[in-house]
Amino acid sequence: MVSATWEMPNGHKLTQEDGTILRAEGFPLTEALVGAPSWDAKGLNVVFAEKAKSGGKDSTQLVLAEQRASGWSRKVIVQADSAPNLPTIAPDGAAVAYVATGPLGGSPGIWLVTVASGEQVPLTNAELSFDGAAAPNQVPVPDTAPKFDGVTVSWTAKDGPHSVAAKP
């Protein structure tokens, strides 16, 4: 049963079935979708969070699906050890901003991963506040996936809008 459909700029459709199955034009991308996918300006790259295991615990990982002549290929771009979520891809598909604890754990923040190299860089050097309150040296957790125009990552939290320059 289809629960959501998104049309990408190239006219292709992504469908979410039974809450966790994501397909691109019928091609299965994941059976463990968490949240909504994001795609680049041409609709050739799709990024999403999916359920995964890390150290025997439930977590998430970020996957990049690239459209090829023969179908779609999948590549894990952020491992489950950082519990990544809420991904958004740059219009050119070169980088992905997301919320995570980071590769070494710790407090959540907004991170950027460069798709080609896999390098992960924290964009917020302060901790995110899960209660939405603006505590000293904290940036509130996004209510929805951040927006990423390739230069700036912006998001809305309970206390209003926020943004940070992306430094891939």
Short mmCIF file of N, CA and C in Angstrom, two decimals:
data_model
loop_
_atom_site.label_atom_id
_atom_site.label_comp_id
_atom_site.label_asym_id
_atom_site.label_seq_id
_atom_site.Cartn_x
_atom_site.Cartn_y
_atom_site.Cartn_z
N MET A 1 0.84 -1.18 0.00
CA MET A 1 0.00 0.00 0.00
C MET A 1 0.89 1.25 0.00
N VAL A 2 0.70 2.15 -0.95
CA VAL A 2 1.49 3.37 -1.07
C VAL A 2 1.02 4.37 -0.01
N SER A 3 1.99 4.86 0.79
CA SER A 3 1.64 5.83 1.83
C SER A 3 2.14 7.23 1.50
N ALA A 4 3.08 7.36 0.56
CA ALA A 4 3.56 8.67 0.11
C ALA A 4 4.19 8.54 -1.26
N THR A 5 4.09 9.61 -2.05
CA THR A 5 4.71 9.66 -3.37
C THR A 5 5.37 11.02 -3.53
N TRP A 6 6.59 11.03 -4.05
CA TRP A 6 7.29 12.27 -4.33
C TRP A 6 7.70 12.26 -5.78
N GLU A 7 7.52 13.40 -6.49
CA GLU A 7 8.00 13.51 -7.86
C GLU A 7 9.30 14.30 -7.86
N MET A 8 10.32 13.72 -8.48
CA MET A 8 11.63 14.36 -8.55
C MET A 8 11.69 15.26 -9.78
N PRO A 9 12.69 16.15 -9.87
CA PRO A 9 12.79 17.08 -10.99
C PRO A 9 12.85 16.42 -12.37
N ASN A 10 13.38 15.19 -12.45
CA ASN A 10 13.48 14.50 -13.74
C ASN A 10 12.19 13.77 -14.10
N GLY A 11 11.14 13.95 -13.29
CA GLY A 11 9.86 13.32 -13.56
C GLY A 11 9.70 11.94 -12.97
N HIS A 12 10.76 11.36 -12.46
CA HIS A 12 10.69 10.05 -11.82
C HIS A 12 10.00 10.18 -10.47
N LYS A 13 9.41 9.10 -10.04
CA LYS A 13 8.68 9.12 -8.78
C LYS A 13 9.32 8.20 -7.75
N LEU A 14 9.33 8.68 -6.52
CA LEU A 14 9.69 7.86 -5.37
C LEU A 14 8.40 7.52 -4.67
N THR A 15 8.26 6.28 -4.25
CA THR A 15 7.08 5.89 -3.49
C THR A 15 7.48 5.23 -2.18
N GLN A 16 6.71 5.53 -1.16
CA GLN A 16 6.88 4.91 0.14
C GLN A 16 5.70 3.96 0.32
N GLU A 17 6.02 2.72 0.62
CA GLU A 17 4.98 1.70 0.78
C GLU A 17 5.03 1.12 2.19
N ASP A 18 3.89 0.88 2.74
CA ASP A 18 3.79 0.27 4.08
C ASP A 18 4.67 0.97 5.11
N GLY A 19 4.90 2.26 4.93
CA GLY A 19 5.63 3.05 5.91
C GLY A 19 7.14 2.99 5.83
N THR A 20 7.72 1.85 5.41
CA THR A 20 9.19 1.74 5.47
C THR A 20 9.85 1.32 4.16
N ILE A 21 9.10 0.97 3.13
CA ILE A 21 9.68 0.53 1.86
C ILE A 21 9.75 1.73 0.92
N LEU A 22 10.94 2.01 0.38
CA LEU A 22 11.13 3.11 -0.56
C LEU A 22 11.51 2.54 -1.91
N ARG A 23 10.79 2.98 -2.95
CA ARG A 23 11.06 2.55 -4.32
C ARG A 23 11.23 3.77 -5.22
N ALA A 24 12.12 3.65 -6.21
CA ALA A 24 12.30 4.66 -7.25
C ALA A 24 11.88 4.02 -8.56
N GLU A 25 10.76 4.48 -9.12
CA GLU A 25 10.24 3.91 -10.36
C GLU A 25 10.14 2.39 -10.26
N GLY A 26 9.72 1.89 -9.11
CA GLY A 26 9.55 0.46 -8.91
C GLY A 26 10.78 -0.26 -8.41
N PHE A 27 11.97 0.35 -8.52
CA PHE A 27 13.22 -0.26 -8.07
C PHE A 27 13.32 -0.11 -6.55
N PRO A 28 13.49 -1.20 -5.80
CA PRO A 28 13.56 -1.10 -4.34
C PRO A 28 14.87 -0.46 -3.87
N LEU A 29 14.76 0.61 -3.07
CA LEU A 29 15.93 1.27 -2.51
C LEU A 29 16.18 0.83 -1.07
N THR A 30 15.12 0.64 -0.29
CA THR A 30 15.26 0.17 1.09
C THR A 30 13.93 -0.39 1.58
N GLU A 31 14.02 -1.28 2.54
CA GLU A 31 12.83 -1.80 3.22
C GLU A 31 12.78 -1.32 4.66
N ALA A 32 13.65 -0.35 5.00
CA ALA A 32 13.76 0.12 6.38
C ALA A 32 13.86 1.64 6.46
N LEU A 33 13.07 2.36 5.64
CA LEU A 33 13.11 3.81 5.58
C LEU A 33 12.73 4.45 6.92
N VAL A 34 13.49 5.49 7.27
CA VAL A 34 13.18 6.30 8.45
C VAL A 34 13.06 7.74 7.95
N GLY A 35 11.91 8.35 8.12
CA GLY A 35 11.71 9.74 7.68
C GLY A 35 11.52 9.84 6.18
N ALA A 36 11.77 11.02 5.65
CA ALA A 36 11.56 11.28 4.23
C ALA A 36 12.90 11.34 3.48
N PRO A 37 12.89 10.95 2.21
CA PRO A 37 14.11 11.05 1.41
C PRO A 37 14.34 12.49 0.93
N SER A 38 15.54 12.74 0.42
CA SER A 38 15.90 14.02 -0.18
C SER A 38 16.63 13.71 -1.49
N TRP A 39 16.47 14.56 -2.51
CA TRP A 39 17.12 14.31 -3.79
C TRP A 39 17.77 15.57 -4.31
N ASP A 40 18.73 15.39 -5.23
CA ASP A 40 19.44 16.52 -5.81
C ASP A 40 18.58 17.20 -6.87
N ALA A 41 19.09 18.30 -7.43
CA ALA A 41 18.33 19.12 -8.37
C ALA A 41 17.95 18.39 -9.65
N LYS A 42 18.74 17.39 -10.05
CA LYS A 42 18.43 16.64 -11.26
C LYS A 42 17.62 15.37 -10.99
N GLY A 43 17.48 15.00 -9.71
CA GLY A 43 16.75 13.79 -9.38
C GLY A 43 17.53 12.52 -9.66
N LEU A 44 18.86 12.63 -9.75
CA LEU A 44 19.69 11.46 -10.04
C LEU A 44 20.28 10.83 -8.78
N ASN A 45 20.28 11.56 -7.68
CA ASN A 45 20.79 11.08 -6.40
C ASN A 45 19.74 11.27 -5.33
N VAL A 46 19.49 10.23 -4.56
CA VAL A 46 18.52 10.27 -3.48
C VAL A 46 19.24 9.84 -2.21
N VAL A 47 19.04 10.59 -1.13
CA VAL A 47 19.63 10.22 0.15
C VAL A 47 18.50 9.98 1.15
N PHE A 48 18.69 8.99 2.03
CA PHE A 48 17.68 8.68 3.02
C PHE A 48 18.32 7.99 4.22
N ALA A 49 17.61 8.03 5.34
CA ALA A 49 18.02 7.29 6.53
C ALA A 49 17.26 5.97 6.53
N GLU A 50 17.95 4.92 6.98
CA GLU A 50 17.29 3.63 7.09
C GLU A 50 17.70 2.99 8.41
N LYS A 51 16.83 2.11 8.92
CA LYS A 51 17.13 1.39 10.16
C LYS A 51 18.36 0.52 9.95
N ALA A 52 19.20 0.46 10.99
CA ALA A 52 20.41 -0.35 10.95
C ALA A 52 20.76 -0.75 12.37
N LYS A 53 21.77 -1.59 12.51
CA LYS A 53 22.27 -2.00 13.83
C LYS A 53 23.67 -1.44 14.02
N SER A 54 23.96 -1.03 15.23
CA SER A 54 25.29 -0.57 15.59
C SER A 54 25.62 -1.12 16.97
N GLY A 55 26.59 -2.01 17.03
CA GLY A 55 26.93 -2.62 18.32
C GLY A 55 25.78 -3.39 18.92
N GLY A 56 24.94 -3.99 18.08
CA GLY A 56 23.79 -4.76 18.55
C GLY A 56 22.59 -3.91 18.92
N LYS A 57 22.70 -2.59 18.80
CA LYS A 57 21.60 -1.69 19.15
C LYS A 57 20.95 -1.15 17.88
N ASP A 58 19.65 -0.84 17.99
CA ASP A 58 18.95 -0.23 16.87
C ASP A 58 19.50 1.17 16.62
N SER A 59 19.69 1.51 15.36
CA SER A 59 20.22 2.81 14.98
C SER A 59 19.73 3.13 13.58
N THR A 60 20.36 4.11 12.94
CA THR A 60 20.08 4.45 11.55
C THR A 60 21.41 4.66 10.83
N GLN A 61 21.36 4.57 9.51
CA GLN A 61 22.52 4.91 8.68
C GLN A 61 21.99 5.69 7.48
N LEU A 62 22.87 6.47 6.84
CA LEU A 62 22.48 7.22 5.66
C LEU A 62 22.94 6.50 4.41
N VAL A 63 22.04 6.43 3.44
CA VAL A 63 22.31 5.75 2.18
C VAL A 63 22.10 6.73 1.04
N LEU A 64 23.04 6.70 0.08
CA LEU A 64 22.90 7.46 -1.16
C LEU A 64 22.56 6.47 -2.25
N ALA A 65 21.47 6.71 -2.94
CA ALA A 65 21.09 5.90 -4.10
C ALA A 65 21.32 6.76 -5.34
N GLU A 66 22.10 6.22 -6.30
CA GLU A 66 22.43 6.93 -7.52
C GLU A 66 21.77 6.25 -8.71
N GLN A 67 21.11 7.03 -9.54
CA GLN A 67 20.48 6.47 -10.72
C GLN A 67 21.53 6.23 -11.79
N ARG A 68 21.53 5.02 -12.33
CA ARG A 68 22.46 4.63 -13.40
C ARG A 68 21.64 4.09 -14.56
N ALA A 69 22.27 3.88 -15.67
CA ALA A 69 21.57 3.36 -16.85
C ALA A 69 20.92 2.01 -16.56
N SER A 70 21.55 1.22 -15.69
CA SER A 70 21.05 -0.12 -15.40
C SER A 70 20.10 -0.17 -14.20
N GLY A 71 19.79 0.97 -13.61
CA GLY A 71 18.93 1.00 -12.43
C GLY A 71 19.51 1.92 -11.38
N TRP A 72 19.38 1.55 -10.14
CA TRP A 72 19.86 2.36 -9.02
C TRP A 72 20.93 1.61 -8.25
N SER A 73 21.98 2.32 -7.83
CA SER A 73 22.99 1.72 -6.96
C SER A 73 22.87 2.36 -5.59
N ARG A 74 23.24 1.60 -4.55
CA ARG A 74 23.17 2.07 -3.16
C ARG A 74 24.56 2.13 -2.56
N LYS A 75 24.80 3.16 -1.74
CA LYS A 75 26.07 3.28 -1.05
C LYS A 75 25.79 3.88 0.32
N VAL A 76 26.25 3.20 1.39
CA VAL A 76 26.12 3.77 2.73
C VAL A 76 27.16 4.89 2.84
N ILE A 77 26.69 6.10 3.14
CA ILE A 77 27.61 7.24 3.23
C ILE A 77 27.89 7.66 4.67
N VAL A 78 27.03 7.29 5.61
CA VAL A 78 27.28 7.54 7.03
C VAL A 78 26.85 6.30 7.80
N GLN A 79 27.79 5.71 8.51
CA GLN A 79 27.55 4.46 9.24
C GLN A 79 26.61 4.67 10.43
N ALA A 80 26.07 3.58 10.92
CA ALA A 80 25.10 3.60 12.00
C ALA A 80 25.68 4.02 13.34
N ASP A 81 27.00 4.01 13.50
CA ASP A 81 27.57 4.34 14.81
C ASP A 81 27.31 5.78 15.23
N SER A 82 26.93 6.67 14.30
CA SER A 82 26.64 8.05 14.65
C SER A 82 25.14 8.36 14.68
N ALA A 83 24.29 7.36 14.46
CA ALA A 83 22.83 7.51 14.47
C ALA A 83 22.37 8.69 13.60
N PRO A 84 22.79 8.74 12.33
CA PRO A 84 22.41 9.86 11.47
C PRO A 84 20.92 9.85 11.13
N ASN A 85 20.37 11.04 10.95
CA ASN A 85 18.96 11.17 10.64
C ASN A 85 18.73 12.53 9.96
N LEU A 86 17.55 12.73 9.43
CA LEU A 86 17.12 13.97 8.80
C LEU A 86 18.09 14.47 7.71
N PRO A 87 18.43 13.62 6.73
CA PRO A 87 19.39 14.04 5.70
C PRO A 87 18.77 14.99 4.67
N THR A 88 19.60 15.86 4.13
CA THR A 88 19.21 16.72 3.01
C THR A 88 20.42 16.87 2.10
N ILE A 89 20.22 16.65 0.81
CA ILE A 89 21.33 16.65 -0.15
C ILE A 89 21.44 18.01 -0.84
N ALA A 90 22.67 18.41 -1.15
CA ALA A 90 22.91 19.66 -1.88
C ALA A 90 22.34 19.53 -3.29
N PRO A 91 21.94 20.63 -3.90
CA PRO A 91 21.39 20.57 -5.26
C PRO A 91 22.29 19.87 -6.27
N ASP A 92 23.62 19.98 -6.11
CA ASP A 92 24.54 19.33 -7.05
C ASP A 92 24.86 17.89 -6.66
N GLY A 93 24.33 17.41 -5.54
CA GLY A 93 24.53 16.03 -5.10
C GLY A 93 25.90 15.76 -4.50
N ALA A 94 26.73 16.79 -4.30
CA ALA A 94 28.10 16.59 -3.84
C ALA A 94 28.23 16.40 -2.33
N ALA A 95 27.25 16.86 -1.56
CA ALA A 95 27.34 16.77 -0.10
C ALA A 95 25.95 16.59 0.50
N VAL A 96 25.94 16.05 1.72
CA VAL A 96 24.69 15.81 2.44
C VAL A 96 24.83 16.38 3.85
N ALA A 97 23.86 17.19 4.26
CA ALA A 97 23.80 17.67 5.64
C ALA A 97 22.83 16.76 6.39
N TYR A 98 23.12 16.53 7.67
CA TYR A 98 22.28 15.63 8.47
C TYR A 98 22.48 15.91 9.95
N VAL A 99 21.59 15.37 10.76
CA VAL A 99 21.70 15.47 12.22
C VAL A 99 22.23 14.13 12.72
N ALA A 100 23.24 14.19 13.60
CA ALA A 100 23.83 12.95 14.13
C ALA A 100 24.68 13.26 15.35
N THR A 101 25.10 12.20 16.02
CA THR A 101 26.02 12.34 17.15
C THR A 101 27.46 12.44 16.66
N GLY A 102 27.69 12.16 15.39
CA GLY A 102 29.05 12.21 14.85
C GLY A 102 29.70 10.85 14.88
N PRO A 103 30.79 10.67 14.14
CA PRO A 103 31.42 9.36 14.02
C PRO A 103 31.98 8.82 15.34
N LEU A 104 32.24 9.68 16.30
CA LEU A 104 32.79 9.21 17.58
C LEU A 104 31.77 9.26 18.71
N GLY A 105 30.50 9.47 18.38
CA GLY A 105 29.46 9.56 19.40
C GLY A 105 29.41 10.95 19.99
N GLY A 106 28.74 11.09 21.11
CA GLY A 106 28.64 12.38 21.75
C GLY A 106 27.28 13.00 21.55
N SER A 107 27.21 14.30 21.77
CA SER A 107 25.95 15.02 21.64
C SER A 107 25.61 15.25 20.18
N PRO A 108 24.32 15.25 19.84
CA PRO A 108 23.92 15.47 18.45
C PRO A 108 24.31 16.85 17.95
N GLY A 109 24.55 16.94 16.66
CA GLY A 109 24.84 18.20 15.99
C GLY A 109 24.50 18.07 14.53
N ILE A 110 24.69 19.14 13.79
CA ILE A 110 24.47 19.09 12.36
C ILE A 110 25.82 18.85 11.70
N TRP A 111 25.85 17.86 10.83
CA TRP A 111 27.08 17.41 10.18
C TRP A 111 26.93 17.52 8.67
N LEU A 112 28.07 17.49 7.99
CA LEU A 112 28.10 17.48 6.53
C LEU A 112 29.02 16.35 6.10
N VAL A 113 28.56 15.55 5.14
CA VAL A 113 29.41 14.52 4.56
C VAL A 113 29.58 14.82 3.08
N THR A 114 30.82 14.81 2.63
CA THR A 114 31.12 14.98 1.21
C THR A 114 30.96 13.61 0.56
N VAL A 115 30.11 13.52 -0.44
CA VAL A 115 29.78 12.23 -1.05
C VAL A 115 30.99 11.54 -1.65
N ALA A 116 31.82 12.25 -2.39
CA ALA A 116 32.97 11.63 -3.08
C ALA A 116 34.00 11.06 -2.11
N SER A 117 34.32 11.81 -1.05
CA SER A 117 35.39 11.38 -0.14
C SER A 117 34.87 10.66 1.10
N GLY A 118 33.62 10.91 1.47
CA GLY A 118 33.09 10.34 2.71
C GLY A 118 33.50 11.12 3.94
N GLU A 119 34.22 12.23 3.77
CA GLU A 119 34.66 13.04 4.91
C GLU A 119 33.45 13.65 5.61
N GLN A 120 33.42 13.49 6.94
CA GLN A 120 32.33 14.03 7.76
C GLN A 120 32.87 15.21 8.57
N VAL A 121 32.16 16.34 8.50
CA VAL A 121 32.58 17.56 9.17
C VAL A 121 31.42 18.08 10.00
N PRO A 122 31.68 18.41 11.29
CA PRO A 122 30.60 19.01 12.08
C PRO A 122 30.38 20.46 11.65
N LEU A 123 29.13 20.84 11.44
CA LEU A 123 28.80 22.23 11.09
C LEU A 123 28.43 23.04 12.32
N THR A 124 27.91 22.36 13.31
CA THR A 124 27.63 23.05 14.57
C THR A 124 28.62 22.51 15.58
N ASN A 125 29.37 23.41 16.21
CA ASN A 125 30.34 22.96 17.20
C ASN A 125 29.75 22.98 18.60
N ALA A 126 28.48 23.33 18.68
CA ALA A 126 27.77 23.31 19.96
C ALA A 126 26.82 22.14 19.98
N GLU A 127 26.42 21.75 21.16
CA GLU A 127 25.48 20.65 21.29
C GLU A 127 24.08 21.11 20.89
N LEU A 128 23.28 20.17 20.40
CA LEU A 128 21.89 20.47 20.11
C LEU A 128 21.06 20.22 21.36
N SER A 129 20.07 21.02 21.56
CA SER A 129 19.19 20.88 22.72
C SER A 129 17.94 20.13 22.31
N PHE A 130 17.70 18.96 22.92
CA PHE A 130 16.54 18.15 22.54
C PHE A 130 15.23 18.71 23.08
N ASP A 131 15.28 19.57 24.10
CA ASP A 131 14.03 20.11 24.62
C ASP A 131 13.58 21.35 23.86
N GLY A 132 14.36 21.78 22.88
CA GLY A 132 13.98 22.93 22.07
C GLY A 132 14.32 24.25 22.72
N ALA A 133 14.77 24.24 23.97
CA ALA A 133 15.13 25.47 24.65
C ALA A 133 16.52 25.93 24.21
N ALA A 134 16.69 27.22 24.09
CA ALA A 134 17.98 27.76 23.69
C ALA A 134 18.88 27.91 24.91
N ALA A 135 19.57 26.85 25.26
CA ALA A 135 20.50 26.89 26.39
C ALA A 135 21.82 27.49 25.90
N PRO A 136 22.65 28.01 26.81
CA PRO A 136 23.94 28.56 26.38
C PRO A 136 24.76 27.51 25.62
N ASN A 137 25.38 27.93 24.52
CA ASN A 137 26.23 27.07 23.69
C ASN A 137 25.49 25.88 23.09
N GLN A 138 24.20 26.00 22.93
CA GLN A 138 23.44 24.92 22.31
C GLN A 138 22.64 25.45 21.14
N VAL A 139 22.46 24.59 20.15
CA VAL A 139 21.65 24.90 18.99
C VAL A 139 20.47 23.95 19.04
N PRO A 140 19.23 24.44 19.01
CA PRO A 140 18.08 23.55 19.10
C PRO A 140 18.02 22.53 17.97
N VAL A 141 17.53 21.35 18.28
CA VAL A 141 17.36 20.27 17.32
C VAL A 141 16.32 20.68 16.28
N PRO A 142 16.58 20.40 15.01
CA PRO A 142 15.59 20.72 13.97
C PRO A 142 14.29 19.95 14.18
N ASP A 143 13.17 20.62 13.89
CA ASP A 143 11.86 19.95 13.95
C ASP A 143 11.64 19.08 12.72
N THR A 144 12.23 19.47 11.61
CA THR A 144 12.15 18.72 10.35
C THR A 144 13.54 18.68 9.73
N ALA A 145 13.67 17.99 8.61
CA ALA A 145 14.97 17.91 7.94
C ALA A 145 15.46 19.30 7.59
N PRO A 146 16.75 19.56 7.78
CA PRO A 146 17.31 20.86 7.39
C PRO A 146 17.20 21.05 5.88
N LYS A 147 17.26 22.29 5.44
CA LYS A 147 17.33 22.64 4.02
C LYS A 147 18.80 22.93 3.71
N PHE A 148 19.26 22.51 2.54
CA PHE A 148 20.66 22.69 2.19
C PHE A 148 20.74 23.16 0.74
N ASP A 149 21.16 24.40 0.54
CA ASP A 149 21.24 24.95 -0.81
C ASP A 149 22.63 24.79 -1.43
N GLY A 150 23.51 24.06 -0.74
CA GLY A 150 24.87 23.86 -1.20
C GLY A 150 25.85 24.82 -0.55
N VAL A 151 25.33 25.88 0.06
CA VAL A 151 26.16 26.87 0.73
C VAL A 151 25.80 27.00 2.20
N THR A 152 24.51 27.01 2.49
CA THR A 152 24.01 27.20 3.86
C THR A 152 23.04 26.09 4.23
N VAL A 153 23.15 25.62 5.47
CA VAL A 153 22.18 24.67 6.01
C VAL A 153 21.27 25.48 6.93
N SER A 154 19.98 25.39 6.70
CA SER A 154 19.03 26.11 7.54
C SER A 154 17.97 25.15 8.05
N TRP A 155 17.41 25.47 9.21
CA TRP A 155 16.39 24.61 9.80
C TRP A 155 15.54 25.44 10.74
N THR A 156 14.39 24.90 11.09
CA THR A 156 13.50 25.52 12.04
C THR A 156 13.42 24.64 13.27
N ALA A 157 13.51 25.27 14.42
CA ALA A 157 13.38 24.58 15.71
C ALA A 157 12.25 25.28 16.48
N LYS A 158 11.99 24.79 17.67
CA LYS A 158 10.90 25.35 18.47
C LYS A 158 11.08 26.83 18.75
N ASP A 159 12.33 27.30 18.81
CA ASP A 159 12.56 28.71 19.10
C ASP A 159 12.72 29.57 17.85
N GLY A 160 12.52 28.99 16.65
CA GLY A 160 12.59 29.77 15.42
C GLY A 160 13.61 29.25 14.45
N PRO A 161 13.93 30.06 13.42
CA PRO A 161 14.85 29.64 12.36
C PRO A 161 16.33 29.74 12.79
N HIS A 162 17.14 28.87 12.19
CA HIS A 162 18.58 28.83 12.43
C HIS A 162 19.26 28.53 11.10
N SER A 163 20.55 28.89 10.99
CA SER A 163 21.32 28.52 9.80
C SER A 163 22.80 28.49 10.15
N VAL A 164 23.55 27.77 9.32
CA VAL A 164 24.99 27.67 9.48
C VAL A 164 25.61 27.50 8.10
N ALA A 165 26.77 28.11 7.89
CA ALA A 165 27.47 27.97 6.60
C ALA A 165 28.01 26.55 6.49
N ALA A 166 27.86 25.98 5.31
CA ALA A 166 28.40 24.64 5.03
C ALA A 166 29.83 24.78 4.57
N LYS A 167 30.72 23.95 5.10
CA LYS A 167 32.14 24.01 4.74
C LYS A 167 32.59 22.62 4.29
N PRO A 168 32.19 22.20 3.07
CA PRO A 168 32.59 20.85 2.66
C PRO A 168 34.08 20.72 2.44
#
